[in-house]
GROMACS .gro file of N, CA, C and O in nm:
model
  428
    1UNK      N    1 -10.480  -0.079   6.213
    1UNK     CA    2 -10.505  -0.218   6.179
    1UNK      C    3 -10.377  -0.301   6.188
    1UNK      O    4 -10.373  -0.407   6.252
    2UNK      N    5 -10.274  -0.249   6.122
    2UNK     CA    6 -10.146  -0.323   6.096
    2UNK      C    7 -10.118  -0.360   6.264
    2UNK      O    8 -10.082  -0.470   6.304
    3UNK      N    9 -10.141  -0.254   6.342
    3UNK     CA   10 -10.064  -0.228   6.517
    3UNK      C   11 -10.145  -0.334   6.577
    3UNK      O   12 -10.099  -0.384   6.680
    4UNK      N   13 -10.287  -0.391   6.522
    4UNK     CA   14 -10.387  -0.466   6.609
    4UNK      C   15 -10.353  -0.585   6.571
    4UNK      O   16 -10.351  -0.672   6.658
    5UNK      N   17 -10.316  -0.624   6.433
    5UNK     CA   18 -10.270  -0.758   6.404
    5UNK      C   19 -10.121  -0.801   6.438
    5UNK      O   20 -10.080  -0.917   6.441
    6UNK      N   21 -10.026  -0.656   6.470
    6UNK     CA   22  -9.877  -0.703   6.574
    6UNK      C   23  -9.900  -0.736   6.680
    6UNK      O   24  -9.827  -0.830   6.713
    7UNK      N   25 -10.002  -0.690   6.794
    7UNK     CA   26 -10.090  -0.710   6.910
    7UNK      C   27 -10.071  -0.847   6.923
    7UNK      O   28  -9.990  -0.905   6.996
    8UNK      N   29 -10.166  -0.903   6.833
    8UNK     CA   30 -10.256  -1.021   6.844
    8UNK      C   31 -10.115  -1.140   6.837
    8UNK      O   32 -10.090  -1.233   6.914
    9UNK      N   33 -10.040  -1.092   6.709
    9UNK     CA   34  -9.964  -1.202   6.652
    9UNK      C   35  -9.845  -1.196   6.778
    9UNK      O   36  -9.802  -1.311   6.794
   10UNK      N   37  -9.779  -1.101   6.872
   10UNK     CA   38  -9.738  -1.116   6.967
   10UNK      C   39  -9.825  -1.207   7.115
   10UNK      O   40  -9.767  -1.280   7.196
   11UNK      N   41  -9.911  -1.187   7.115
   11UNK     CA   42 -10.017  -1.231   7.240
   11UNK      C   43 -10.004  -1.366   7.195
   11UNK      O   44  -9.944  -1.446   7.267
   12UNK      N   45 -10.055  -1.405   7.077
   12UNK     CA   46 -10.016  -1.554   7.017
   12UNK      C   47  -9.844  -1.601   7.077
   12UNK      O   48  -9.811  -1.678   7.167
   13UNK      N   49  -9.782  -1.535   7.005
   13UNK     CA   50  -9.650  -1.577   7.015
   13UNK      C   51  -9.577  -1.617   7.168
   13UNK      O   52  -9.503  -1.713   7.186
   14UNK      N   53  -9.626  -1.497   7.288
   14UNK     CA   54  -9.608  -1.535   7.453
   14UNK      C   55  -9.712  -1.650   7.496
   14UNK      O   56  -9.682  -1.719   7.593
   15UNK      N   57  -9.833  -1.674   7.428
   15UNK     CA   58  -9.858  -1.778   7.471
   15UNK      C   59  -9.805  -1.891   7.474
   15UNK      O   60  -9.761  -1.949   7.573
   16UNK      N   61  -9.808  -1.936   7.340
   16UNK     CA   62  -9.733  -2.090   7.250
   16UNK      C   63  -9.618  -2.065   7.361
   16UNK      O   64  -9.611  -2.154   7.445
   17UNK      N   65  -9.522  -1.949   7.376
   17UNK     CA   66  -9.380  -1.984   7.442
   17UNK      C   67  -9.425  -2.003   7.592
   17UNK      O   68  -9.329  -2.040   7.660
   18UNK      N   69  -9.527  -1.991   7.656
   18UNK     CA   70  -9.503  -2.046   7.786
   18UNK      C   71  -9.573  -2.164   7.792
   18UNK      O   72  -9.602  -2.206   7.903
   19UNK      N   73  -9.608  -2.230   7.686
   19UNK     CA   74  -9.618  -2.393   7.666
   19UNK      C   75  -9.540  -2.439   7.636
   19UNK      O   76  -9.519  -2.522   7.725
   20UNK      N   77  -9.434  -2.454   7.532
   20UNK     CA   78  -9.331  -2.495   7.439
   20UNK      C   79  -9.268  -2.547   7.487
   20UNK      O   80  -9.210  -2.639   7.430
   21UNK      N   81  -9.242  -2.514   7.629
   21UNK     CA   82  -9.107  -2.645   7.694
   21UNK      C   83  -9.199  -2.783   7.727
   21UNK      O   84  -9.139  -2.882   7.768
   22UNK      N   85  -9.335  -2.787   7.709
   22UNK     CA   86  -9.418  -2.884   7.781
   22UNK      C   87  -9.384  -3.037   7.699
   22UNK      O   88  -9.399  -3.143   7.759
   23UNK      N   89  -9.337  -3.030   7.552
   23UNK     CA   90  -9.356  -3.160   7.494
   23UNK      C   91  -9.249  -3.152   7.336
   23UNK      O   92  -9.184  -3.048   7.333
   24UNK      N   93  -9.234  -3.215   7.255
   24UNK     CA   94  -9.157  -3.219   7.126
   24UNK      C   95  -9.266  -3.116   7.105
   24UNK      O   96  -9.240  -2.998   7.128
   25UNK      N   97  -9.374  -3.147   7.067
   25UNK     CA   98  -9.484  -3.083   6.935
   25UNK      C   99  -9.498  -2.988   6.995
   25UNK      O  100  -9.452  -2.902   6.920
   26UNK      N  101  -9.541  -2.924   7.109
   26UNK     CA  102  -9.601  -2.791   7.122
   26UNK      C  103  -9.415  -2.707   7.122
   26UNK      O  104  -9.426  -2.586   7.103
   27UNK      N  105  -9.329  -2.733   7.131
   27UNK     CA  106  -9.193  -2.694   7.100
   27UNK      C  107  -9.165  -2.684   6.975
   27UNK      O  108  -9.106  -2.579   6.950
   28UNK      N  109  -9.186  -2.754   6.881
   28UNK     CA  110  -9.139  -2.825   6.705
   28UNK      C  111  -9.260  -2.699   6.675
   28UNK      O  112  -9.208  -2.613   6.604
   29UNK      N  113  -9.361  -2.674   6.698
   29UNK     CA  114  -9.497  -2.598   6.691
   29UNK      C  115  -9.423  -2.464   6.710
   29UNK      O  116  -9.401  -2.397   6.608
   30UNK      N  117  -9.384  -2.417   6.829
   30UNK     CA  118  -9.313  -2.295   6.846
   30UNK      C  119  -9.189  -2.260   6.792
   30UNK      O  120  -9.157  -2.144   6.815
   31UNK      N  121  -9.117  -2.322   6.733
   31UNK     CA  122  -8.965  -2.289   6.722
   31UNK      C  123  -9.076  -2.270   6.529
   31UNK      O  124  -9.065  -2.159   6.476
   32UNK      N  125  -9.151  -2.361   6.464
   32UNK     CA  126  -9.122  -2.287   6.368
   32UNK      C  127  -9.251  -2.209   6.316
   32UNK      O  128  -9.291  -2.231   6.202
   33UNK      N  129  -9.314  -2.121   6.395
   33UNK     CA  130  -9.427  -1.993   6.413
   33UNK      C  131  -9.271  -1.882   6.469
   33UNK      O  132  -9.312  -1.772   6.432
   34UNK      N  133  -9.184  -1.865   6.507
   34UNK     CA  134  -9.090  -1.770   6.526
   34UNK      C  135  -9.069  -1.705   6.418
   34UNK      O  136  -9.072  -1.584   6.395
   35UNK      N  137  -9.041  -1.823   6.335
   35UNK     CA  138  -9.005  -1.753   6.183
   35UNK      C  139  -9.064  -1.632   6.154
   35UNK      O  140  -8.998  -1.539   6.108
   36UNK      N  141  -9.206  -1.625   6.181
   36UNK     CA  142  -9.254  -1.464   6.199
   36UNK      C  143  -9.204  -1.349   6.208
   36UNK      O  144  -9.208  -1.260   6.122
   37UNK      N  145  -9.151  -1.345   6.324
   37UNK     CA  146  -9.139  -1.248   6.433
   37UNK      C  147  -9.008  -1.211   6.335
   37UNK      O  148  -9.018  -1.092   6.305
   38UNK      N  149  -8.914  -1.259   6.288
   38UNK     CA  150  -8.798  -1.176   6.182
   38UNK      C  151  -8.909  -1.089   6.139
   38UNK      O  152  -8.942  -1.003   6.221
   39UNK      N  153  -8.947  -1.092   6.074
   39UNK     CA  154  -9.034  -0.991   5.974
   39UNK      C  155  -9.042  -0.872   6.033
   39UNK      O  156  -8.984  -0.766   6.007
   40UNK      N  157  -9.143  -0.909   6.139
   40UNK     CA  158  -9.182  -0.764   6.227
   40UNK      C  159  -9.044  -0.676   6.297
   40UNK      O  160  -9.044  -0.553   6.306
   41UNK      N  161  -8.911  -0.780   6.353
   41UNK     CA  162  -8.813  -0.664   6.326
   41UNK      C  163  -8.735  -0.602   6.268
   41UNK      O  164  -8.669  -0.509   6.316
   42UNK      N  165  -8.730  -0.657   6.112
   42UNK     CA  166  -8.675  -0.615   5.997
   42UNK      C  167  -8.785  -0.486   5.929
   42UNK      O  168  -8.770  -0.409   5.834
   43UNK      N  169  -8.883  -0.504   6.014
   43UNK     CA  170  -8.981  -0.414   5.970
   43UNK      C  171  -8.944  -0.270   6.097
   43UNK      O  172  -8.984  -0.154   6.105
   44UNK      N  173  -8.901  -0.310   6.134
   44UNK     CA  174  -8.891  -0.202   6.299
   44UNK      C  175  -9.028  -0.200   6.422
   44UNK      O  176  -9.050  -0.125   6.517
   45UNK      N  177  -9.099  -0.316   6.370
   45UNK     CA  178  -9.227  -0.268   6.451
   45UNK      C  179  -9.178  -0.342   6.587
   45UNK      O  180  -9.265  -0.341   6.674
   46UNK      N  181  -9.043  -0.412   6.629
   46UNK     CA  182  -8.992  -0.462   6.725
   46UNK      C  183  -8.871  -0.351   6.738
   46UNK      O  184  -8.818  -0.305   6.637
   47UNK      N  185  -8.854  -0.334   6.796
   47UNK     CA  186  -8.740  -0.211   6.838
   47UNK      C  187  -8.664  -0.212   6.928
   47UNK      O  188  -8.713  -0.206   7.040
   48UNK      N  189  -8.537  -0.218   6.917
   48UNK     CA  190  -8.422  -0.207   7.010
   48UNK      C  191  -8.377  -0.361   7.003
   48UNK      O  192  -8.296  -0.404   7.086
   49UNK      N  193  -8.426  -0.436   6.912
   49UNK     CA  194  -8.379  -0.573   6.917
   49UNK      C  195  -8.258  -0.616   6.853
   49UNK      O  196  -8.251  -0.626   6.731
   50UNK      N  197  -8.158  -0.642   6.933
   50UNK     CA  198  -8.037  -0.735   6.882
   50UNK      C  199  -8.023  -0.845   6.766
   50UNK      O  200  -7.990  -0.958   6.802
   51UNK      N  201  -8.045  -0.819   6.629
   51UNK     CA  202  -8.084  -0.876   6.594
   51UNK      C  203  -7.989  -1.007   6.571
   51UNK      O  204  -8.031  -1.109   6.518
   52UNK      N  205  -7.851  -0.991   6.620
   52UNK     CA  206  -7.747  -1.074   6.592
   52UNK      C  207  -7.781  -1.215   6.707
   52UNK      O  208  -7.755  -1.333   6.685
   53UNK      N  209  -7.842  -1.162   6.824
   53UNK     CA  210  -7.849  -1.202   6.941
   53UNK      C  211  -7.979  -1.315   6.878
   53UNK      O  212  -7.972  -1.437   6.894
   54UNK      N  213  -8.071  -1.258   6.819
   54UNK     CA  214  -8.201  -1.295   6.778
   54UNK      C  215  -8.166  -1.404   6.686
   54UNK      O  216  -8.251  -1.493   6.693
   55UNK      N  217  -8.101  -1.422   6.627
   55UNK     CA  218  -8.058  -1.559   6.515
   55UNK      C  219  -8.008  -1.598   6.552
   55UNK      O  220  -8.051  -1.713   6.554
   56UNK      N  221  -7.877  -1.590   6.626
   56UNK     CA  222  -7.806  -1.727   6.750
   56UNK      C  223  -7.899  -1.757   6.829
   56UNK      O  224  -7.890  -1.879   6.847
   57UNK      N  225  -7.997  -1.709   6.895
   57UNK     CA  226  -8.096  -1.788   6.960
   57UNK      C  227  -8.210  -1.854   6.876
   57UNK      O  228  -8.294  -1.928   6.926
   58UNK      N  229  -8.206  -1.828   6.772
   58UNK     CA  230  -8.326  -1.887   6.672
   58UNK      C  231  -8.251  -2.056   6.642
   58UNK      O  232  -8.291  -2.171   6.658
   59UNK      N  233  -8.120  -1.988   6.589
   59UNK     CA  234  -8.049  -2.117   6.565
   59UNK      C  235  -8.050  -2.227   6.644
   59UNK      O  236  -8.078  -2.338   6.599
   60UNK      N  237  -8.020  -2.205   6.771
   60UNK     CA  238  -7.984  -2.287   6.860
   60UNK      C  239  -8.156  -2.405   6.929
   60UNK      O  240  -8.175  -2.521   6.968
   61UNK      N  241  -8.244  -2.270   6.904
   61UNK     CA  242  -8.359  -2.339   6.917
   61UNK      C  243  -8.433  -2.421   6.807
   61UNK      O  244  -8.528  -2.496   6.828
   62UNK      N  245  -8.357  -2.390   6.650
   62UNK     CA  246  -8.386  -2.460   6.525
   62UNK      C  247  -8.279  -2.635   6.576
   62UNK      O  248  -8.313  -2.751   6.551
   63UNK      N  249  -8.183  -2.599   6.633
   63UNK     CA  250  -8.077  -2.736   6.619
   63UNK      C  251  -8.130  -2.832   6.760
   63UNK      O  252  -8.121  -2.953   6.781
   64UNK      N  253  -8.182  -2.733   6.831
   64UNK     CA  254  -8.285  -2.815   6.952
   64UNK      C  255  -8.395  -2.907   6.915
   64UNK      O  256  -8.409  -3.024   6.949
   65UNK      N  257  -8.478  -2.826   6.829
   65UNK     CA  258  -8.591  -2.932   6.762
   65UNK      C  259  -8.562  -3.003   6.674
   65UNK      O  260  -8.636  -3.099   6.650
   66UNK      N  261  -8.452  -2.982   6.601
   66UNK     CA  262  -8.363  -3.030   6.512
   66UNK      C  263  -8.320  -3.171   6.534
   66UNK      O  264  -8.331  -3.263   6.453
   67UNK      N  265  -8.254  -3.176   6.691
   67UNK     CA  266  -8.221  -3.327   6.733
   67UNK      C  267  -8.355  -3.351   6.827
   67UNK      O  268  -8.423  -3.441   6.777
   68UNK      N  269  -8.394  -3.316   6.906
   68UNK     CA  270  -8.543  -3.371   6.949
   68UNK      C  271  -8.610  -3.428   6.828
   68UNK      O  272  -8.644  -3.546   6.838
   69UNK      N  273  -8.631  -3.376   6.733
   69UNK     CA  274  -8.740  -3.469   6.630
   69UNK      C  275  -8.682  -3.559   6.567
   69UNK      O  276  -8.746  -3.661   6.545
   70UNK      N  277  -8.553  -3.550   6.524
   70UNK     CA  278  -8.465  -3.687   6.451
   70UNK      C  279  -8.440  -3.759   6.602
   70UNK      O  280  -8.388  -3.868   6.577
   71UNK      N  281  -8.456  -3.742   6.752
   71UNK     CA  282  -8.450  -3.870   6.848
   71UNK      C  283  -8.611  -3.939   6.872
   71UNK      O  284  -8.649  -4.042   6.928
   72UNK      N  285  -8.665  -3.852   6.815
   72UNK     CA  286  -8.808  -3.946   6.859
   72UNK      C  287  -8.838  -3.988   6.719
   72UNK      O  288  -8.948  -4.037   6.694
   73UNK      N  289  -8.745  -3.973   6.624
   73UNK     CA  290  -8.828  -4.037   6.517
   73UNK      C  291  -8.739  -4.153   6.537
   73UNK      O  292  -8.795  -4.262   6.530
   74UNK      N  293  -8.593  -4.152   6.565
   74UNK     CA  294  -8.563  -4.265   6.558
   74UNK      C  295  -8.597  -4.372   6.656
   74UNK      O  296  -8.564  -4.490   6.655
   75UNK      N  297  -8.679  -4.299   6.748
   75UNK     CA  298  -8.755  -4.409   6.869
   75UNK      C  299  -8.870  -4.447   6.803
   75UNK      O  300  -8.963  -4.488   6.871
   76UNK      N  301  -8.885  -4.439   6.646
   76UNK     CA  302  -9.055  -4.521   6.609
   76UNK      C  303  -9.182  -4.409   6.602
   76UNK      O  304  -9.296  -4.413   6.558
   77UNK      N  305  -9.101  -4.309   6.669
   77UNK     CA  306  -9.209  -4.187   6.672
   77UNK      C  307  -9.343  -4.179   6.751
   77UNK      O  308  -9.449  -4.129   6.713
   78UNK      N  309  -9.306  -4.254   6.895
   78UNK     CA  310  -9.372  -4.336   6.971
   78UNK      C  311  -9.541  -4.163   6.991
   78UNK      O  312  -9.527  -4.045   6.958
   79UNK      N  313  -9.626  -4.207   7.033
   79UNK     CA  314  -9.735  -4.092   7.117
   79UNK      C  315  -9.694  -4.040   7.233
   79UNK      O  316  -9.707  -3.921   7.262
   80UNK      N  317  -9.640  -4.126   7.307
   80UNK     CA  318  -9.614  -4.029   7.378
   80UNK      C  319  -9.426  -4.051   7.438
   80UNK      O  320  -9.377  -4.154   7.486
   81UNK      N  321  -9.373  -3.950   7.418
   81UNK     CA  322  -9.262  -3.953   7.442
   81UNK      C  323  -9.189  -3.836   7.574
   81UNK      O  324  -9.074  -3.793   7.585
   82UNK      N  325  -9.298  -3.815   7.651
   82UNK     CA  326  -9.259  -3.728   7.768
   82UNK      C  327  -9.169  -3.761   7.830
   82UNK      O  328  -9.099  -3.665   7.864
   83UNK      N  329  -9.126  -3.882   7.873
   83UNK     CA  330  -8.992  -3.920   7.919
   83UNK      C  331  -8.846  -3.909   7.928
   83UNK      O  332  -8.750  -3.908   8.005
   84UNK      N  333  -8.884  -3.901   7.808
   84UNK     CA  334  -8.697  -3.869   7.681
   84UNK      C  335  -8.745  -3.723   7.699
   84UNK      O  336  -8.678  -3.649   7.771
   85UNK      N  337  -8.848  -3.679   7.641
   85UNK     CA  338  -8.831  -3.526   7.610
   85UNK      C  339  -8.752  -3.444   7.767
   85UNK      O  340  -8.658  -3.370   7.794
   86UNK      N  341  -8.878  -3.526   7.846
   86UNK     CA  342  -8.811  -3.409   8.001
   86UNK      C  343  -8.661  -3.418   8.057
   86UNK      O  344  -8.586  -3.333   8.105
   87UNK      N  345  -8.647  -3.582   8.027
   87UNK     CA  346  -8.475  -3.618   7.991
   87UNK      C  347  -8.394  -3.548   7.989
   87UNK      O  348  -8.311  -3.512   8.071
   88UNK      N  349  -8.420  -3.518   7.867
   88UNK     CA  350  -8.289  -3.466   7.778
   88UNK      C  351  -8.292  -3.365   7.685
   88UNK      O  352  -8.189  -3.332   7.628
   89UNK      N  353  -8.435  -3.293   7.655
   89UNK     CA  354  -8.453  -3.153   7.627
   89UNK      C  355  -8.518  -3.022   7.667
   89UNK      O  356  -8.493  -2.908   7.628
   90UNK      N  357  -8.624  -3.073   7.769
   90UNK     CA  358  -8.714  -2.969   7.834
   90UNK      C  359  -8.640  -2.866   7.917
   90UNK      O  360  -8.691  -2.756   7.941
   91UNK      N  361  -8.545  -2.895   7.952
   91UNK     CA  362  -8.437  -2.785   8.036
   91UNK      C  363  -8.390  -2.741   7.885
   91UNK      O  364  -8.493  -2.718   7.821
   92UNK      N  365  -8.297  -2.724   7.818
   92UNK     CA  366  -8.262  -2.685   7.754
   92UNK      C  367  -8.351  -2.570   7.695
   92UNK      O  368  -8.338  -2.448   7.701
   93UNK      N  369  -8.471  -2.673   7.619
   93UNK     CA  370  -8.570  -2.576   7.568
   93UNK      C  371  -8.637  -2.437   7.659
   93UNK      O  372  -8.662  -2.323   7.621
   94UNK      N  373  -8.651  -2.493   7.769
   94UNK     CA  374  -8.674  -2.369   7.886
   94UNK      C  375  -8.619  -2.266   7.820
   94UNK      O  376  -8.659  -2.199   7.725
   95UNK      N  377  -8.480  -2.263   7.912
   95UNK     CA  378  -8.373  -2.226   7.896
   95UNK      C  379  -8.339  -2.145   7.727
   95UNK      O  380  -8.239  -2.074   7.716
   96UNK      N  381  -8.413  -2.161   7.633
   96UNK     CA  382  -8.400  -2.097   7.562
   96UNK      C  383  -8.492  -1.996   7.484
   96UNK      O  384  -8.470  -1.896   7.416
   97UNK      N  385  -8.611  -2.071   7.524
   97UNK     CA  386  -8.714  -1.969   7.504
   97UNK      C  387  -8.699  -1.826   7.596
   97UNK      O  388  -8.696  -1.707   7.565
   98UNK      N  389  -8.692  -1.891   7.710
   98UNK     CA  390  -8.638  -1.751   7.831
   98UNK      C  391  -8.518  -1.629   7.749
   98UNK      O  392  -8.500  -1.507   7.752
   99UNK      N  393  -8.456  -1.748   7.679
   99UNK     CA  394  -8.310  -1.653   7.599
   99UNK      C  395  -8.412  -1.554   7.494
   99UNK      O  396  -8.415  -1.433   7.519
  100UNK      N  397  -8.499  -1.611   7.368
  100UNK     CA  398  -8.520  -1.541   7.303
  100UNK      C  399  -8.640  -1.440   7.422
  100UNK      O  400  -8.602  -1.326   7.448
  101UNK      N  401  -8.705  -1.462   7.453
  101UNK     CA  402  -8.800  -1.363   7.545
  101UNK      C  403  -8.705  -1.265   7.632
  101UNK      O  404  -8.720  -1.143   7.636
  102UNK      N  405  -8.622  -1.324   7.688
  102UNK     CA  406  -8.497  -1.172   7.679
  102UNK      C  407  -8.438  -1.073   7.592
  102UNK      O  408  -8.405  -0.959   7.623
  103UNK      N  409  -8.430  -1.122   7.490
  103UNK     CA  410  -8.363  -1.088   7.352
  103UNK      C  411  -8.480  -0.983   7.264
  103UNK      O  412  -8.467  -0.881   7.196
  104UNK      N  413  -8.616  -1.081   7.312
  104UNK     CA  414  -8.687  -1.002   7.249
  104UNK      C  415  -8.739  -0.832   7.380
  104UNK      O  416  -8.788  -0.726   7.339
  105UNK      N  417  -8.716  -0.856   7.482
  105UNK     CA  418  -8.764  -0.771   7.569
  105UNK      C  419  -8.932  -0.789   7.625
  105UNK      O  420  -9.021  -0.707   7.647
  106UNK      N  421  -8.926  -0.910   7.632
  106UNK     CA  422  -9.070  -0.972   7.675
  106UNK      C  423  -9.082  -1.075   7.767
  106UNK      O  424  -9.164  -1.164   7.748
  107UNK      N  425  -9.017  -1.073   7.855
  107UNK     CA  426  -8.942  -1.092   7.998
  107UNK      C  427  -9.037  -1.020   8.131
  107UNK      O  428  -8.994  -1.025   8.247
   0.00000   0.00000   0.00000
């Protein structure tokens, strides 16, 4: 049971990340559902994971959504803000989800 609900909660987790670079929210959405995934490798049910590697990339993707959501709030917090986002964070964010999906060995 425990192995079918790591299953699932991983299958969840590669999905959301190959959306997450698409917008603030489905990103702001993914960076904080990660928080999870500590658990399961402090638990060992993730294995061989770096875990030092795994929190500098958590971080960096916490200080990503971090300034993405304090720049669109200070734009009024407009609906749609695809513009700015592809701007000036959607590479980045790529770029880092790819980091933790390396990190995690799910590449």
């Amino acid at each position: 049971m425990v192995v079918n609900k790591m299953i699932f909660a991983i299958d969840k987790f590669l999905t959301e990340a190959n959306k997450a670079s698409e917008n603030l929210f489905l990103f702001a959405s993914f960076v904080n559902n990660t928080e999870f995934l500590m658990n399961y490798i402090e638990r060992k049910y993730l294995k061989n994971i770096d875990i030092d590697k795994y929190k500098n990339c958590w971080n960096e993707l916490e200080i990503l959504n971090s300034l993405a959501l304090s720049d669109w709030e200070d734009d009024g917090k407009p609906i749609n803000w695809s513009k700015k986002w592809e701007k000036y964070y959607e590479k980045d964010a790529k770029d880092l989800i790819s980091n933790l999906l390396n990190i995690l060995h799910m590449n």
